[in-house]
mmCIF file of N, CA, C and O in Angstrom:
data_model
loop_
_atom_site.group_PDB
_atom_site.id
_atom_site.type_symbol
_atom_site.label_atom_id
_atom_site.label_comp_id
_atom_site.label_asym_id
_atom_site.label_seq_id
_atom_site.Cartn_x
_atom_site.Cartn_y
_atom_site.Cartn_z
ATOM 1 N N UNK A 167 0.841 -1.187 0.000
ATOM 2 C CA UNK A 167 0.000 0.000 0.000
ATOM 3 C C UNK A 167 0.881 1.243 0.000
ATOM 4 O O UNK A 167 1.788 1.440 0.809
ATOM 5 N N UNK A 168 0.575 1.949 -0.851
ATOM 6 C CA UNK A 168 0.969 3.368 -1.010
ATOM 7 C C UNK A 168 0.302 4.679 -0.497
ATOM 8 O O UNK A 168 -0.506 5.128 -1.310
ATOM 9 N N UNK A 169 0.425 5.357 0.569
ATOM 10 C CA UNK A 169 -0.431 6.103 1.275
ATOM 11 C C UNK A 169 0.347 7.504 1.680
ATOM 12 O O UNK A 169 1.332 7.616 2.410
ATOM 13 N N UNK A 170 -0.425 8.594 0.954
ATOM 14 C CA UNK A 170 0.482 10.047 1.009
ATOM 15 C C UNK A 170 -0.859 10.710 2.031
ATOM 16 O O UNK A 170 -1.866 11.016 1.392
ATOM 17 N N UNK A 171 -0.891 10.870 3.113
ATOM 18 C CA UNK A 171 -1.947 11.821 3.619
ATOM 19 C C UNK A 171 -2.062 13.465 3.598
ATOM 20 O O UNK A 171 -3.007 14.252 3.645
ATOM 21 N N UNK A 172 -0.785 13.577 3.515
ATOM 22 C CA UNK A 172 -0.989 15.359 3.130
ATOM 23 C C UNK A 172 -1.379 15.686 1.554
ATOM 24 O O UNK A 172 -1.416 16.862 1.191
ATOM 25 N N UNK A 173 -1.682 14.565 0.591
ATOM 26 C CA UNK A 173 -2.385 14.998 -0.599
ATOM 27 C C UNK A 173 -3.799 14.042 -0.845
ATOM 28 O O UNK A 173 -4.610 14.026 -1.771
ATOM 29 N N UNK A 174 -3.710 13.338 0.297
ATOM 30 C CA UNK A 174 -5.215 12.638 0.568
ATOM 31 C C UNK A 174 -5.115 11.676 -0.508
ATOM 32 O O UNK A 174 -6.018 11.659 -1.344
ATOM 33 N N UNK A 175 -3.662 10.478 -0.654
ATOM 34 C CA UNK A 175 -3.699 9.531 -1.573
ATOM 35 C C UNK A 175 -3.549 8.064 -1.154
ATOM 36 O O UNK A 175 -2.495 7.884 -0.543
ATOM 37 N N UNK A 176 -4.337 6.908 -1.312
ATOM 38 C CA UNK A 176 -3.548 6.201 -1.451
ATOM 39 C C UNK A 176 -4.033 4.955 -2.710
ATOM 40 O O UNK A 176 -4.979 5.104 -3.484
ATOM 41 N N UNK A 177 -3.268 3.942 -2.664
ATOM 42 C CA UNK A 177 -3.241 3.259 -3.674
ATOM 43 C C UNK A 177 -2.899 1.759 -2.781
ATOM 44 O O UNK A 177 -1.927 1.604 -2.042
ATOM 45 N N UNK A 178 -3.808 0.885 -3.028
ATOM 46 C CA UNK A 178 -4.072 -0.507 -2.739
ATOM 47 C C UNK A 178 -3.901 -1.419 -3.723
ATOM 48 O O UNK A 178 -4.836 -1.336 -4.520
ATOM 49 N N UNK A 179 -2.932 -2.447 -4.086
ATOM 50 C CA UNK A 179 -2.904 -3.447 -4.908
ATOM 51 C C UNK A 179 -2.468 -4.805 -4.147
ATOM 52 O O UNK A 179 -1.774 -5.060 -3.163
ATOM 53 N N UNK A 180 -3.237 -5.569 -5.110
ATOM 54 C CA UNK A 180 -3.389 -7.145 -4.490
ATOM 55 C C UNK A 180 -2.684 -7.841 -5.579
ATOM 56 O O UNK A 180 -2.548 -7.110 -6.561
ATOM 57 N N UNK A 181 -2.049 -9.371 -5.757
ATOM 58 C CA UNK A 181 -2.092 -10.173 -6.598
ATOM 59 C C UNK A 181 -2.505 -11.286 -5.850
ATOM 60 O O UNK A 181 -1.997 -11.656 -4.791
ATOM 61 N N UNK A 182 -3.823 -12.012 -6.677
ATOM 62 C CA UNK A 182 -3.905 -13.219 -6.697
ATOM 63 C C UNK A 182 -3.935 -14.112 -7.505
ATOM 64 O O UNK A 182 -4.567 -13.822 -8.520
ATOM 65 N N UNK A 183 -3.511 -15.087 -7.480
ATOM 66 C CA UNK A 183 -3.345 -16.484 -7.999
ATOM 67 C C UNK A 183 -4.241 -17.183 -8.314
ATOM 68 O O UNK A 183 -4.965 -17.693 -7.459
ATOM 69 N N UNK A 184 -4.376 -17.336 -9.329
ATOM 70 C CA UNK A 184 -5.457 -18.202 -10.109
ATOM 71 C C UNK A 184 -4.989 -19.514 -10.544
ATOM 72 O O UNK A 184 -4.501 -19.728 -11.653
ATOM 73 N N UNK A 185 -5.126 -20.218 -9.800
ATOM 74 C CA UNK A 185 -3.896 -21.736 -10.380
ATOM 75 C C UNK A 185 -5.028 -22.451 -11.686
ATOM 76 O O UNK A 185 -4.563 -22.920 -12.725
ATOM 77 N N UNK A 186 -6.092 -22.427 -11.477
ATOM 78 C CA UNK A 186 -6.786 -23.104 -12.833
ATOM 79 C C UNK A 186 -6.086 -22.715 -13.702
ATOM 80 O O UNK A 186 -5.175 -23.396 -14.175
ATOM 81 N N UNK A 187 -6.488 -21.108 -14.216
ATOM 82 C CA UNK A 187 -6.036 -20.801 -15.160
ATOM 83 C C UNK A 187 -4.393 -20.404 -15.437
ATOM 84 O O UNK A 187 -3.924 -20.089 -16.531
ATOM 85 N N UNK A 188 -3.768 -20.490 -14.347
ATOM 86 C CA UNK A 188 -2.039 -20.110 -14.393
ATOM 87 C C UNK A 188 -1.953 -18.270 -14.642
ATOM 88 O O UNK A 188 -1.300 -17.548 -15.396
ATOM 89 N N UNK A 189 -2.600 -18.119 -13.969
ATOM 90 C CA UNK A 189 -2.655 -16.257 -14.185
ATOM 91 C C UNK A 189 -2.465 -15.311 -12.694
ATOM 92 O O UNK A 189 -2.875 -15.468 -11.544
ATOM 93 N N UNK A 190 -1.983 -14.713 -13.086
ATOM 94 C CA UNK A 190 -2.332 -13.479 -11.384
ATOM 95 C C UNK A 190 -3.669 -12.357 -11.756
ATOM 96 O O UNK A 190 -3.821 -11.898 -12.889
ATOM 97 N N UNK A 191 -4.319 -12.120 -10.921
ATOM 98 C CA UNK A 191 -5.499 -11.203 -11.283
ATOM 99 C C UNK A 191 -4.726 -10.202 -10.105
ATOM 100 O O UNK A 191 -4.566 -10.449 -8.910
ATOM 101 N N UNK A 192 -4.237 -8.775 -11.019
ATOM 102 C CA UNK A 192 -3.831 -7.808 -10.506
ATOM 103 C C UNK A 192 -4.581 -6.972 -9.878
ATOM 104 O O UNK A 192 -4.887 -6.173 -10.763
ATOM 105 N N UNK A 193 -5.067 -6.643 -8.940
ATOM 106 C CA UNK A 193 -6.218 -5.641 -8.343
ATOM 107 C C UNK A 193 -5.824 -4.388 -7.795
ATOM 108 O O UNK A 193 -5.453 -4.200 -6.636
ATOM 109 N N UNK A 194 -5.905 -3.725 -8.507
ATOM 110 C CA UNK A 194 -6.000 -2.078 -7.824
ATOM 111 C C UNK A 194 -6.710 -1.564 -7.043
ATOM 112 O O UNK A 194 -7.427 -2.485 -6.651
ATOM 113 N N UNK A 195 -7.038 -0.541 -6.466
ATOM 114 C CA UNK A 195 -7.538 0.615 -5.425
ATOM 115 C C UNK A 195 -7.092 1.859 -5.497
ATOM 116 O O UNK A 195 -6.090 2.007 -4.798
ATOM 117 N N UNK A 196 -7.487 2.982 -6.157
ATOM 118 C CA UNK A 196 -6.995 3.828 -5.781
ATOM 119 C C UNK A 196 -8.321 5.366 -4.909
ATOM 120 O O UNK A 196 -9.516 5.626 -5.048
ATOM 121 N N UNK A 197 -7.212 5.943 -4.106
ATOM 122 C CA UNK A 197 -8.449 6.354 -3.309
ATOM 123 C C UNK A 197 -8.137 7.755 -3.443
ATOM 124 O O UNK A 197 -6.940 7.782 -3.157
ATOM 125 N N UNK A 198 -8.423 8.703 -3.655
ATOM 126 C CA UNK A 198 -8.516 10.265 -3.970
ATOM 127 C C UNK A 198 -9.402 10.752 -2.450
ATOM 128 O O UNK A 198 -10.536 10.445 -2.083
ATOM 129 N N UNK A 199 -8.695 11.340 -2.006
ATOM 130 C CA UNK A 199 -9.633 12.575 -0.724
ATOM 131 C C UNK A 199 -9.244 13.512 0.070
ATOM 132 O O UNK A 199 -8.373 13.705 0.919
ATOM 133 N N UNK A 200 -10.197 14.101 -0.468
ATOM 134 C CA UNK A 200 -9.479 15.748 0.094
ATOM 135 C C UNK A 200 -11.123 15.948 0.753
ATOM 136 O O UNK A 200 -11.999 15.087 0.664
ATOM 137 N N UNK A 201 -11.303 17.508 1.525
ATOM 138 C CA UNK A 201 -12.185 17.851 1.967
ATOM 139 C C UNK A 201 -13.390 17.668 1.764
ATOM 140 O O UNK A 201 -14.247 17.551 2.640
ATOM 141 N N UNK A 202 -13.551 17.630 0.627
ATOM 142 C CA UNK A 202 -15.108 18.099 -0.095
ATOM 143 C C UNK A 202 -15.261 16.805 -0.600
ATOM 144 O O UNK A 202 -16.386 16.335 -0.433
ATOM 145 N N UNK A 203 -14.393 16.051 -1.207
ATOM 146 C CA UNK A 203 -14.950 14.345 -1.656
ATOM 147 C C UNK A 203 -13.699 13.457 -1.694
ATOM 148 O O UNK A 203 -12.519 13.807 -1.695
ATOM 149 N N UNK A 204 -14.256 12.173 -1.726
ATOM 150 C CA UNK A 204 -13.474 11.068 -1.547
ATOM 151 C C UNK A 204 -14.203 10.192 -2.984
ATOM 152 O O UNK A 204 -15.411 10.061 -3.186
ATOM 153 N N UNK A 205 -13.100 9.685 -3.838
ATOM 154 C CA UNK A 205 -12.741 9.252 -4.961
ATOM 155 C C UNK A 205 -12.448 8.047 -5.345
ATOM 156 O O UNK A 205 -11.221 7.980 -5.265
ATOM 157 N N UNK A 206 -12.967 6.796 -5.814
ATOM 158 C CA UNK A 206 -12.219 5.483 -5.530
ATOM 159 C C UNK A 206 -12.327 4.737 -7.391
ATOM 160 O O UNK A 206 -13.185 4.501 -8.242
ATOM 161 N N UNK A 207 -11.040 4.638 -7.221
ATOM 162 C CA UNK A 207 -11.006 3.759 -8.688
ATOM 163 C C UNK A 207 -10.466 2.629 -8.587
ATOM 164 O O UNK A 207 -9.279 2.531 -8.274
ATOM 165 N N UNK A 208 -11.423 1.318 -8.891
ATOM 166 C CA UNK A 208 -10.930 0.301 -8.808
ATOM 167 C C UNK A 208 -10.438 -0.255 -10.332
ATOM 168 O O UNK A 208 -10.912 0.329 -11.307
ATOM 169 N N UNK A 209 -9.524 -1.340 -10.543
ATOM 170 C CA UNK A 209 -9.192 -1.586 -11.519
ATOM 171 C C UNK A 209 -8.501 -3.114 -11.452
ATOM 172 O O UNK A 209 -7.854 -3.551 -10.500
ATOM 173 N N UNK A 210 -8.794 -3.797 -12.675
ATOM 174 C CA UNK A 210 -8.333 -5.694 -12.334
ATOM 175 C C UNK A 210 -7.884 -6.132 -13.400
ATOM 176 O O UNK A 210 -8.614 -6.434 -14.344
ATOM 177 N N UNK A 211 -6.583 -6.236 -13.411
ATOM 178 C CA UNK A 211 -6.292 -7.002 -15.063
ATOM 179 C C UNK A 211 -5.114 -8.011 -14.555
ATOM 180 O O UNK A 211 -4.208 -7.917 -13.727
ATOM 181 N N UNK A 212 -5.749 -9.422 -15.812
ATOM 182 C CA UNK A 212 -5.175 -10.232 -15.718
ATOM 183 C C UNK A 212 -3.767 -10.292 -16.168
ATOM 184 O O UNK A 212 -3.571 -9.755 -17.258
ATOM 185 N N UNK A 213 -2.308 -11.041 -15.340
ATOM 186 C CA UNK A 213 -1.141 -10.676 -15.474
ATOM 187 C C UNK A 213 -1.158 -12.179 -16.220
ATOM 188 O O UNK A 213 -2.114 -12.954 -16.242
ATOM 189 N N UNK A 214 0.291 -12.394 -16.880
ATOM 190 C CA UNK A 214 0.558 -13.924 -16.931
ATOM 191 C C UNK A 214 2.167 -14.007 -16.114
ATOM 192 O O UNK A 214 3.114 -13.308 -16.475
ATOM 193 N N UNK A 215 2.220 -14.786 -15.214
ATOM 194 C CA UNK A 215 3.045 -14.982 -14.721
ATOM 195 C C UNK A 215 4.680 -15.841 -14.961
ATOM 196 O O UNK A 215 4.941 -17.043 -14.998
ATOM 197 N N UNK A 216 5.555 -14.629 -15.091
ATOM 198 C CA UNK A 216 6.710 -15.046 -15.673
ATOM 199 C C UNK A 216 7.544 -15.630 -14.911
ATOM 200 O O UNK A 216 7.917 -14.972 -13.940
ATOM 201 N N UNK A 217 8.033 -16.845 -15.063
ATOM 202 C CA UNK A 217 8.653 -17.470 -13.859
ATOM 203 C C UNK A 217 10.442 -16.906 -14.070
ATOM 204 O O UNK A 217 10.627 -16.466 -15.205
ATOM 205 N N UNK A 218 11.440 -16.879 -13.350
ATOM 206 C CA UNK A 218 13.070 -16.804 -13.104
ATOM 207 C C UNK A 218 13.557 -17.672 -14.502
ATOM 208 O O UNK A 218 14.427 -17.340 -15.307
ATOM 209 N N UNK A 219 12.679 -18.921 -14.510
ATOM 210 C CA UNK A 219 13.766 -19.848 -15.628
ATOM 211 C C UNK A 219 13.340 -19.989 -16.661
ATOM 212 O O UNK A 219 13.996 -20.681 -17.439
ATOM 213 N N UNK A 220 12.225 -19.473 -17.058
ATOM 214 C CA UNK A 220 11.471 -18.980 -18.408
ATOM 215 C C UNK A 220 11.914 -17.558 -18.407
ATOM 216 O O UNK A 220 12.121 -17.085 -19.525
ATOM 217 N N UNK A 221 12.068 -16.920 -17.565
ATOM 218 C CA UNK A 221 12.795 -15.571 -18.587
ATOM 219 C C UNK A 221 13.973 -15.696 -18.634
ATOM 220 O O UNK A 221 14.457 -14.834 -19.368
ATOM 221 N N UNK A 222 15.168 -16.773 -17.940
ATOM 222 C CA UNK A 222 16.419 -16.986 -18.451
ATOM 223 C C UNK A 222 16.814 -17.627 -19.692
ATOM 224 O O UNK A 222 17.921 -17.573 -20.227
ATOM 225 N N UNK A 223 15.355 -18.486 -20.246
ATOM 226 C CA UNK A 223 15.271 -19.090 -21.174
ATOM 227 C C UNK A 223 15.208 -18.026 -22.661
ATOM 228 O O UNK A 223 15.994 -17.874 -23.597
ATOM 229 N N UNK A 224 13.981 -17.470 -22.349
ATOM 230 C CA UNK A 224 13.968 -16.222 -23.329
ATOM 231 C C UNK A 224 15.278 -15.333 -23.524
ATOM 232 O O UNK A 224 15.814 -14.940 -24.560
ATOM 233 N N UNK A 225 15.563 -15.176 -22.388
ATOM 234 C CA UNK A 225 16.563 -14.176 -22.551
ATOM 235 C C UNK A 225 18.414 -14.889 -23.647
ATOM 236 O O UNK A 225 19.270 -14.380 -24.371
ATOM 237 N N UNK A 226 18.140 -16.097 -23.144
ATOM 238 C CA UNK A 226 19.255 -16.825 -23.826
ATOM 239 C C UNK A 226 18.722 -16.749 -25.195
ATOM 240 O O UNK A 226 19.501 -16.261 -26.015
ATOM 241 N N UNK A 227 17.716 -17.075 -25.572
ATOM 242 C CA UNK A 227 17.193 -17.338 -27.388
ATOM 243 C C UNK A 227 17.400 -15.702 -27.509
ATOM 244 O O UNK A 227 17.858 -15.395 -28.609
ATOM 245 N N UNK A 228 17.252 -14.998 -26.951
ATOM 246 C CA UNK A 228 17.335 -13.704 -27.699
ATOM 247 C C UNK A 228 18.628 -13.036 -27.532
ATOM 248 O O UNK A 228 18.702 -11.807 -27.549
ATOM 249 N N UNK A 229 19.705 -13.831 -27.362
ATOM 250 C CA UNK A 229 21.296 -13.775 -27.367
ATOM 251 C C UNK A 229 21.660 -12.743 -26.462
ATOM 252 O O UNK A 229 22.449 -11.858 -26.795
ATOM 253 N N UNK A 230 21.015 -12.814 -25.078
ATOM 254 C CA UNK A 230 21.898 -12.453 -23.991
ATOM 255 C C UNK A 230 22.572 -13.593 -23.297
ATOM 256 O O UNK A 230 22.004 -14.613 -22.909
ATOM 257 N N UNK A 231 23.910 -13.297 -23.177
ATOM 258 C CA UNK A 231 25.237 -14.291 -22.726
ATOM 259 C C UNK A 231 24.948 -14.130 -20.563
ATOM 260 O O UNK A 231 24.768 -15.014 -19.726
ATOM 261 N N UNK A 232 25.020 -12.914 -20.453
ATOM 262 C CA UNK A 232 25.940 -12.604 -19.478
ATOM 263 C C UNK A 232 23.902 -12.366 -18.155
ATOM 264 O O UNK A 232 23.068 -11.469 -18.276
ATOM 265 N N UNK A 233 23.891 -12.983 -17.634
ATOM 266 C CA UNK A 233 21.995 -12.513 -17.156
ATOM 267 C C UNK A 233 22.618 -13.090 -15.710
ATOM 268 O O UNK A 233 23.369 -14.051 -15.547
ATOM 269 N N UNK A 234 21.944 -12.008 -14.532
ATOM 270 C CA UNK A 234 21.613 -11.921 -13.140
ATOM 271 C C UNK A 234 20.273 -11.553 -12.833
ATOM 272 O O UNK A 234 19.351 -10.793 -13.129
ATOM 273 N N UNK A 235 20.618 -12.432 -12.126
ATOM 274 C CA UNK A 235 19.132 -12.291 -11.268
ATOM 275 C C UNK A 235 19.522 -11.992 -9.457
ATOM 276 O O UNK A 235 20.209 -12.565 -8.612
ATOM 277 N N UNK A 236 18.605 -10.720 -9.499
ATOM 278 C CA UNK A 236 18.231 -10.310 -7.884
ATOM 279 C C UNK A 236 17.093 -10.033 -7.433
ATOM 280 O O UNK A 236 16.168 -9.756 -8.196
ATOM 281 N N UNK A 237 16.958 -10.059 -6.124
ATOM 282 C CA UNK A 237 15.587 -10.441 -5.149
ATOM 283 C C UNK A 237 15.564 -9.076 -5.294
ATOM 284 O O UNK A 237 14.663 -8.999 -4.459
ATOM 285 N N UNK A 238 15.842 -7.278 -5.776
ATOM 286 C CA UNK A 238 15.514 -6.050 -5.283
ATOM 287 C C UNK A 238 16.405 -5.488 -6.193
ATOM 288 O O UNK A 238 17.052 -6.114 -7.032
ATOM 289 N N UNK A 239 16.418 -4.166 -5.979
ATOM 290 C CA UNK A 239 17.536 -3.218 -6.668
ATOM 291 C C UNK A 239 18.165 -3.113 -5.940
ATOM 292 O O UNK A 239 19.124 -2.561 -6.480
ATOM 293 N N UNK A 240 18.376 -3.239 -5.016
ATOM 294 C CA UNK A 240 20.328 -3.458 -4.329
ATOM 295 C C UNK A 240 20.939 -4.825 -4.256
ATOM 296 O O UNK A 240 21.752 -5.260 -3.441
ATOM 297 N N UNK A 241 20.317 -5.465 -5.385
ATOM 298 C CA UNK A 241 21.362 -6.457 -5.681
ATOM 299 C C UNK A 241 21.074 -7.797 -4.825
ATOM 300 O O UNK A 241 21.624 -8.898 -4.847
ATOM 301 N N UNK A 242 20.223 -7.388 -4.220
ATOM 302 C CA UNK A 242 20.070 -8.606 -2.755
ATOM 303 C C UNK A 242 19.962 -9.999 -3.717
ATOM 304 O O UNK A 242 19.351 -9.907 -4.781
ATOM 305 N N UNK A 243 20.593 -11.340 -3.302
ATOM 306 C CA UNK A 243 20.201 -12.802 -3.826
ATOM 307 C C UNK A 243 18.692 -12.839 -4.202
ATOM 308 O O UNK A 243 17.827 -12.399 -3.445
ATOM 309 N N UNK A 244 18.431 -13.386 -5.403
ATOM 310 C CA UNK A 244 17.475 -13.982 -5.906
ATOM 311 C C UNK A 244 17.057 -15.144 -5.050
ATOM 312 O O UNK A 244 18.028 -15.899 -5.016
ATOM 313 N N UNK A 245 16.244 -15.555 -4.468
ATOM 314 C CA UNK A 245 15.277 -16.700 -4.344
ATOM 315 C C UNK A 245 13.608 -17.329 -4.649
ATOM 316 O O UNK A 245 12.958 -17.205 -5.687
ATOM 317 N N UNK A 246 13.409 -17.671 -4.017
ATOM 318 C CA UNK A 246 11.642 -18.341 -4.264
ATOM 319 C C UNK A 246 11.020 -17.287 -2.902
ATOM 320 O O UNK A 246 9.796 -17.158 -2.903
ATOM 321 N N UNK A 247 11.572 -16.761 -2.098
ATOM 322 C CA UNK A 247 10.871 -15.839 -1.316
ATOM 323 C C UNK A 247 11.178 -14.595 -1.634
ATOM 324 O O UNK A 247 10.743 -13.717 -0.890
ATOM 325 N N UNK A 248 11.891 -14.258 -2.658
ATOM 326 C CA UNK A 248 11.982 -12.151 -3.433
ATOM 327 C C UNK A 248 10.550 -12.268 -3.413
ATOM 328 O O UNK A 248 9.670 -13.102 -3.622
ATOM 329 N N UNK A 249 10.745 -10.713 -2.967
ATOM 330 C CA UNK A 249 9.079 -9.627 -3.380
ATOM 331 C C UNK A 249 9.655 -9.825 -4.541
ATOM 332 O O UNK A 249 8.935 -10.543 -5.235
ATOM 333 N N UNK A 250 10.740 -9.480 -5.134
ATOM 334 C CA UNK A 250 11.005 -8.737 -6.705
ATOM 335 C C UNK A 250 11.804 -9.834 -7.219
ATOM 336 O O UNK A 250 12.475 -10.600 -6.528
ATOM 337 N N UNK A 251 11.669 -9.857 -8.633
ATOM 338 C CA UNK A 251 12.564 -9.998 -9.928
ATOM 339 C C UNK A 251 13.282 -9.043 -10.892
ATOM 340 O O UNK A 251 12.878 -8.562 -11.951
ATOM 341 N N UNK A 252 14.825 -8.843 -10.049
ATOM 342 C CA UNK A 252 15.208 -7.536 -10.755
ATOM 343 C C UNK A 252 16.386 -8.144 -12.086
ATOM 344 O O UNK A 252 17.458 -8.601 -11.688
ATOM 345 N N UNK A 253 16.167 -8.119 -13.297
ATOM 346 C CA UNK A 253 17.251 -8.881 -14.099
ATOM 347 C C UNK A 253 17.969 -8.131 -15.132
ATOM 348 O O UNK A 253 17.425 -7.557 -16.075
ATOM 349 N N UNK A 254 19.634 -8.187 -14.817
ATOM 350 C CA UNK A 254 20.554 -7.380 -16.048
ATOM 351 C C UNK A 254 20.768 -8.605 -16.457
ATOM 352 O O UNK A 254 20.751 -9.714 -15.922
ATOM 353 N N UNK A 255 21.034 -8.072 -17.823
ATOM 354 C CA UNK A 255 21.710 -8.875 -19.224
ATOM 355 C C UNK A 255 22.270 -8.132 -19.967
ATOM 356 O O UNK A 255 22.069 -6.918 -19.978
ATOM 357 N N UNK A 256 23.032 -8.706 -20.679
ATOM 358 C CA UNK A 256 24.150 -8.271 -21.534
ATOM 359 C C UNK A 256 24.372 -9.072 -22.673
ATOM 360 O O UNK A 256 25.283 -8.795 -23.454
#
């Protein structure tokens, strides 16, 4: 959750897992409010979920040699528990 109160913002997103179909259903929230009104836009689109060794795969057919993978932007180890998939190639 993303939440600014001195401009009356925030922003709520979910992913869930849809194992039937192999998809994440991305869910938004966003909430607008200031004095006079409060604002809510919801929004849901389906992701397809890219796994670590299918995009090392891609990334090799499309002639990158040199590919890292990290759990964040400071580089932290990649595992099966990263929030993130951060990946250089070369």
């Amino acid at each position: 959750t993303i939440k600014n109160d001195e401009i009356g913002l925030e922003f709520v997103r979910k992913y869930l897992y849809d194992e039937q179909k192999d998809i994440i259903k991305f869910n938004t929230v966003l909430t607008l409010e200031n004095k006079d009104e409060k604002e809510e836009f919801k929004n849901s689109i389906e992701l397809l979920p890219l796994r670590s060794a299918d995009l090392e795969r891609l990334l090799k057919e499309a002639g990158f040699c040199e590919i890292e993978f990290y759990g964040d932007f400071n580089h932290s180890p990649f595992d099966e528990e990263s929030f993130m998939l951060v990946v250089r190639a070369e």
